[in-house]
């Protein structure tokens, strides 16, 4: 037996991660610019403002996900041999591809991860520019219709001929970048492997639930990973081979996983203070976009080192080289530059930046679900109080419109625990039957409750100075109604 | 008339073909059927493709024409290292009894003369696998003496060393007389007759083969020069052979033309130092096969295909073949397995092509299935176009 090369990495979540032979390609790819950039992008965005330990990077998460992909892949090799013909077995090349795809699945994230995409890029703005972004990254618009910004950017970076990552993948063989893209987006020659990268129970969630829980210091995200690994297998759903979990052995661990997922969202991702910071960043960018439309050249002159941020705010798209500049460091330094002078370029912009830097965050007032769909309180008393108590550091009096636009923020979000779509749902596999049927987890009797369980949050965020008055006004409004 | 393969693997009638090889003995037909000659008739050693009756699969059969000759003598020299199997040495069996014994080899896809290596995965895997085979031979004190691209084969992602026709024990080579093996990949010290054949000369041949697979030229053969083929016996070929020998002796030419040739730009930069060490003019400075294996395992682990299943059974069962065919059919219909053939990794494409080719060898295959498989093979070939 030949002695295969071994690379070892110590990790807070998985302990000693070992990569053998072809799997060491993962370690080699870490040296590329595209993946080194992920060291400078926080996994949990602004959650470190609430959980001081939550400063781990996308880089650590990506490496952990790649390691999990290898472990799941090896289990599937054993499962495939039992009942699939050799053509459909995941071989060493396929396992390596899977690990690399897992490593690259978050390649396109911007500063502060989802916060950037939700608050800075913005869904509506992005939808209007989707084709331009796709073109800039050499992607086909048709293929990008359902993709988010970070997915287009990530897959574009894989195919970018000028990129380190692309060229290093091509060293293996010419088709490798396209194969990795196919694994992420569908069309891989062993099609069932893609579900390991994106589904209710996938390697991405498998890593971040544990990692975020450990780093934040919360107990909710834990589940029995080793048992979950031992239950992974293959079955048939509508004549397609799918990845799933042994029905007779995995019910409890799947339940544990789903509940951990829910608890994590409630306590960490949707934490009211975390959301406050994210929404304030969104307000900052809202103001920046308005300014960029009015005074782009002025902004570019004032902030030459942050040209890429100004370009996006102005509604233009970036190329791959410029996207590689985008990281948390750039955004924090931009906030810092803006906050320096209270009057220029804009006092509201400066105020919002200053509040973020000082952790002077807006406060949340929980609204009953029934109120979440109502228009923002137009109660003149709330606005009057706001105008009286809130002003930028210049001392200028805000207008009513400015207060409503930049100092009042509703938040309303639903999230389902289990997917309702075939292409990314999780499966149980009945291994006692020769036809190995797969059953969607959410259709299982015991798990129907999980299917309908969703996290619903409705709040309104106001500056700290206004909180007490706002509470009084909102509760008196409810009483009157 | 042929009938399609039924679900349970049973078959109907088959058409029989008339044998066109009257020179073959009764002993041959005891073990084999439907032979197709592969070598020039009249030579001492005959090579055929035929169906090996006990397992009903096509194999390569080699034997000595002269029945009176004790064929065991040659087979002792040839088969002995092969009887101790190694995963990177062609699977070989000895069939029959003295005086007429047959050497049966599993058919492996050879790397034809125009084969070009695409990417480090294929290059490193090929280099390491063949170096392991050479290391195995070295431990048994054998020299292959005919390493060239055509004697390297691919069998389901495993590279195989083939054709041990001139393979001998180290002490059996006579430097004064030895002209065995191709001149295209012959080591310079053997061309110049300054040193006997050695394990290091095999390494030079492997290095020359790798050079050829990257650059499409042999190290000591100039651009546009007609390469003498082994089987030809022309005076012109002798002249070219002599020129190549002179080049091997010319130190200046070695340093300038060969070592600095533009062709080296086609060798991947990461592999260039290793290939150069294999092509060192002085055998004493050349890296050995163990060194090549270690280098590949340590420096090129991300590219090296390992963890293959245990050495493949000579031939898959019909049941296994049926399941492969069923899977491919399901994929074509858009159900289950959907191979995107154009995006397959190179080695996986070759593995699929081999499976498909083996399916075609099944005796009782319906016309419809045969057409389907041929279409799939065509798609795979098209996917290989750059």
Short mmCIF file of N, CA and C in Angstrom, two decimals, chain B residues 177-248:
data_model
loop_
_atom_site.label_atom_id
_atom_site.label_comp_id
_atom_site.label_asym_id
_atom_site.label_seq_id
_atom_site.Cartn_x
_atom_site.Cartn_y
_atom_site.Cartn_z
N UNK B 177 25.20 -6.84 -28.36
CA UNK B 177 24.26 -7.30 -29.38
C UNK B 177 22.85 -6.74 -29.19
N UNK B 178 22.59 -6.22 -28.06
CA UNK B 178 21.21 -5.91 -27.71
C UNK B 178 20.64 -4.78 -28.55
N UNK B 179 19.63 -5.10 -29.34
CA UNK B 179 18.95 -4.08 -30.12
C UNK B 179 17.45 -4.11 -29.80
N UNK B 180 17.16 -4.70 -28.65
CA UNK B 180 15.73 -4.86 -28.33
C UNK B 180 15.12 -3.51 -28.00
N UNK B 181 13.82 -3.42 -28.28
CA UNK B 181 13.09 -2.21 -27.91
C UNK B 181 13.23 -1.11 -28.94
N UNK B 182 12.40 -0.11 -28.83
CA UNK B 182 12.38 0.97 -29.81
C UNK B 182 13.53 1.94 -29.61
N UNK B 183 14.05 2.45 -30.72
CA UNK B 183 15.15 3.39 -30.63
C UNK B 183 14.65 4.77 -30.19
N UNK B 184 13.35 5.00 -30.35
CA UNK B 184 12.80 6.32 -30.04
C UNK B 184 12.93 6.67 -28.56
N UNK B 185 12.83 5.61 -27.73
CA UNK B 185 12.90 5.89 -26.29
C UNK B 185 14.09 5.18 -25.65
N UNK B 186 15.06 4.78 -26.47
CA UNK B 186 16.21 4.05 -25.91
C UNK B 186 17.13 5.05 -25.22
N UNK B 187 17.64 4.62 -24.07
CA UNK B 187 18.49 5.51 -23.26
C UNK B 187 19.79 5.81 -24.01
N UNK B 188 20.38 6.98 -23.81
CA UNK B 188 21.59 7.36 -24.56
C UNK B 188 22.74 6.40 -24.33
N UNK B 189 22.90 5.89 -23.10
CA UNK B 189 24.05 5.01 -22.86
C UNK B 189 23.86 3.67 -23.58
N UNK B 190 22.62 3.28 -23.80
CA UNK B 190 22.36 2.04 -24.53
C UNK B 190 22.55 2.29 -26.03
N UNK B 191 22.12 3.46 -26.50
CA UNK B 191 22.33 3.81 -27.91
C UNK B 191 23.82 3.86 -28.21
N UNK B 192 24.57 4.44 -27.32
CA UNK B 192 26.01 4.59 -27.54
C UNK B 192 26.77 3.31 -27.19
N UNK B 193 26.06 2.34 -26.65
CA UNK B 193 26.65 1.06 -26.21
C UNK B 193 27.78 1.29 -25.20
N UNK B 194 27.66 2.35 -24.44
CA UNK B 194 28.70 2.63 -23.45
C UNK B 194 28.41 1.97 -22.11
N UNK B 195 27.14 1.60 -21.92
CA UNK B 195 26.75 0.91 -20.68
C UNK B 195 25.70 -0.13 -21.02
N UNK B 196 25.63 -1.17 -20.21
CA UNK B 196 24.60 -2.17 -20.47
C UNK B 196 23.24 -1.62 -20.05
N UNK B 197 22.24 -2.33 -20.46
CA UNK B 197 20.88 -1.97 -20.00
C UNK B 197 20.82 -2.09 -18.49
N UNK B 198 20.02 -1.19 -17.96
CA UNK B 198 19.86 -1.22 -16.50
C UNK B 198 18.47 -0.71 -16.17
N UNK B 199 18.20 -0.73 -14.92
CA UNK B 199 16.93 -0.16 -14.46
C UNK B 199 16.85 1.31 -14.83
N UNK B 200 18.02 1.97 -14.78
CA UNK B 200 18.04 3.40 -15.10
C UNK B 200 17.70 3.64 -16.57
N UNK B 201 18.02 2.69 -17.43
CA UNK B 201 17.68 2.90 -18.84
C UNK B 201 16.17 2.80 -19.03
N UNK B 202 15.53 1.97 -18.24
CA UNK B 202 14.06 1.94 -18.28
C UNK B 202 13.48 3.28 -17.83
N UNK B 203 14.11 3.89 -16.81
CA UNK B 203 13.62 5.19 -16.34
C UNK B 203 13.75 6.25 -17.41
N UNK B 204 14.87 6.19 -18.16
CA UNK B 204 15.05 7.16 -19.24
C UNK B 204 13.93 6.97 -20.27
N UNK B 205 13.62 5.73 -20.58
CA UNK B 205 12.55 5.45 -21.55
C UNK B 205 11.22 5.98 -21.06
N UNK B 206 10.96 5.83 -19.79
CA UNK B 206 9.71 6.36 -19.24
C UNK B 206 9.70 7.88 -19.34
N UNK B 207 10.82 8.50 -19.00
CA UNK B 207 10.92 9.96 -19.13
C UNK B 207 10.72 10.42 -20.56
N UNK B 208 11.31 9.66 -21.51
CA UNK B 208 11.17 10.00 -22.93
C UNK B 208 9.71 9.85 -23.37
N UNK B 209 9.05 8.83 -22.86
CA UNK B 209 7.63 8.63 -23.18
C UNK B 209 6.79 9.78 -22.63
N UNK B 210 7.08 10.21 -21.41
CA UNK B 210 6.33 11.34 -20.83
C UNK B 210 6.59 12.60 -21.66
N UNK B 211 7.83 12.80 -22.05
CA UNK B 211 8.19 13.97 -22.86
C UNK B 211 7.37 13.95 -24.16
N UNK B 212 7.31 12.76 -24.75
CA UNK B 212 6.54 12.61 -25.99
C UNK B 212 5.06 12.93 -25.77
N UNK B 213 4.51 12.46 -24.65
CA UNK B 213 3.08 12.65 -24.40
C UNK B 213 2.73 14.11 -24.14
N UNK B 214 3.71 14.88 -23.68
CA UNK B 214 3.46 16.31 -23.50
C UNK B 214 3.72 17.09 -24.77
N UNK B 215 4.83 16.78 -25.44
CA UNK B 215 5.32 17.66 -26.50
C UNK B 215 5.10 17.11 -27.91
N UNK B 216 4.70 15.85 -27.99
CA UNK B 216 4.51 15.18 -29.28
C UNK B 216 5.83 15.02 -30.04
N UNK B 217 6.93 15.02 -29.34
CA UNK B 217 8.18 14.63 -29.99
C UNK B 217 9.01 13.81 -29.00
N UNK B 218 9.92 13.03 -29.55
CA UNK B 218 10.82 12.25 -28.70
C UNK B 218 12.09 13.06 -28.46
N UNK B 219 12.73 12.83 -27.33
CA UNK B 219 13.84 13.72 -26.96
C UNK B 219 14.96 13.78 -28.00
N UNK B 220 15.36 12.67 -28.54
CA UNK B 220 16.52 12.70 -29.42
C UNK B 220 16.13 12.69 -30.90
N UNK B 221 14.87 12.91 -31.18
CA UNK B 221 14.39 12.93 -32.56
C UNK B 221 14.03 14.37 -32.90
N UNK B 222 14.55 14.87 -34.03
CA UNK B 222 14.33 16.27 -34.35
C UNK B 222 12.93 16.47 -34.94
N UNK B 223 12.50 17.74 -34.93
CA UNK B 223 11.22 18.08 -35.53
C UNK B 223 11.22 17.68 -37.00
N UNK B 224 10.17 17.05 -37.41
CA UNK B 224 10.03 16.72 -38.83
C UNK B 224 10.79 15.47 -39.23
N UNK B 225 11.58 14.92 -38.32
CA UNK B 225 12.35 13.73 -38.68
C UNK B 225 11.44 12.52 -38.66
N UNK B 226 11.62 11.64 -39.65
CA UNK B 226 10.76 10.46 -39.68
C UNK B 226 11.26 9.47 -38.66
N UNK B 227 10.34 9.09 -37.81
CA UNK B 227 10.71 8.19 -36.72
C UNK B 227 10.66 6.75 -37.22
N UNK B 228 11.72 6.01 -37.06
CA UNK B 228 11.66 4.62 -37.53
C UNK B 228 10.77 3.80 -36.62
N UNK B 229 9.83 3.11 -37.22
CA UNK B 229 8.94 2.28 -36.42
C UNK B 229 9.60 0.93 -36.19
N UNK B 230 9.23 0.32 -35.12
CA UNK B 230 9.90 -0.91 -34.72
C UNK B 230 9.77 -1.99 -35.77
N UNK B 231 8.59 -2.07 -36.38
CA UNK B 231 8.34 -3.24 -37.24
C UNK B 231 8.93 -3.08 -38.63
N UNK B 232 9.36 -1.84 -38.96
CA UNK B 232 9.88 -1.66 -40.31
C UNK B 232 11.34 -2.04 -40.35
N UNK B 233 11.78 -2.41 -41.47
CA UNK B 233 13.17 -2.83 -41.62
C UNK B 233 13.74 -2.21 -42.88
N UNK B 234 13.84 -0.88 -42.85
CA UNK B 234 14.29 -0.19 -44.03
C UNK B 234 15.68 0.38 -43.83
N UNK B 235 16.37 0.53 -44.90
CA UNK B 235 17.71 1.12 -44.84
C UNK B 235 17.63 2.55 -44.34
N UNK B 236 16.61 3.25 -44.74
CA UNK B 236 16.44 4.63 -44.29
C UNK B 236 16.28 4.67 -42.78
N UNK B 237 15.57 3.69 -42.25
CA UNK B 237 15.38 3.64 -40.80
C UNK B 237 16.73 3.42 -40.11
N UNK B 238 17.56 2.59 -40.72
CA UNK B 238 18.90 2.35 -40.14
C UNK B 238 19.68 3.64 -40.08
N UNK B 239 19.55 4.47 -41.15
CA UNK B 239 20.28 5.73 -41.18
C UNK B 239 19.82 6.64 -40.07
N UNK B 240 18.50 6.72 -39.88
CA UNK B 240 17.97 7.57 -38.82
C UNK B 240 18.40 7.05 -37.46
N UNK B 241 18.37 5.73 -37.34
CA UNK B 241 18.81 5.15 -36.06
C UNK B 241 20.24 5.55 -35.75
N UNK B 242 21.09 5.51 -36.76
CA UNK B 242 22.50 5.86 -36.55
C UNK B 242 22.63 7.32 -36.15
N UNK B 243 21.80 8.18 -36.77
CA UNK B 243 21.86 9.60 -36.42
C UNK B 243 21.46 9.80 -34.97
N UNK B 244 20.45 9.07 -34.54
CA UNK B 244 20.01 9.21 -33.16
C UNK B 244 21.12 8.74 -32.22
N UNK B 245 21.81 7.67 -32.62
CA UNK B 245 22.92 7.19 -31.79
C UNK B 245 24.00 8.26 -31.68
N UNK B 246 24.31 8.92 -32.79
CA UNK B 246 25.34 9.96 -32.77
C UNK B 246 24.92 11.10 -31.86
N UNK B 247 23.65 11.43 -31.90
CA UNK B 247 23.17 12.52 -31.04
C UNK B 247 23.34 12.14 -29.58
N UNK B 248 23.08 10.88 -29.28
CA UNK B 248 23.20 10.45 -27.89
C UNK B 248 24.63 10.62 -27.40
#
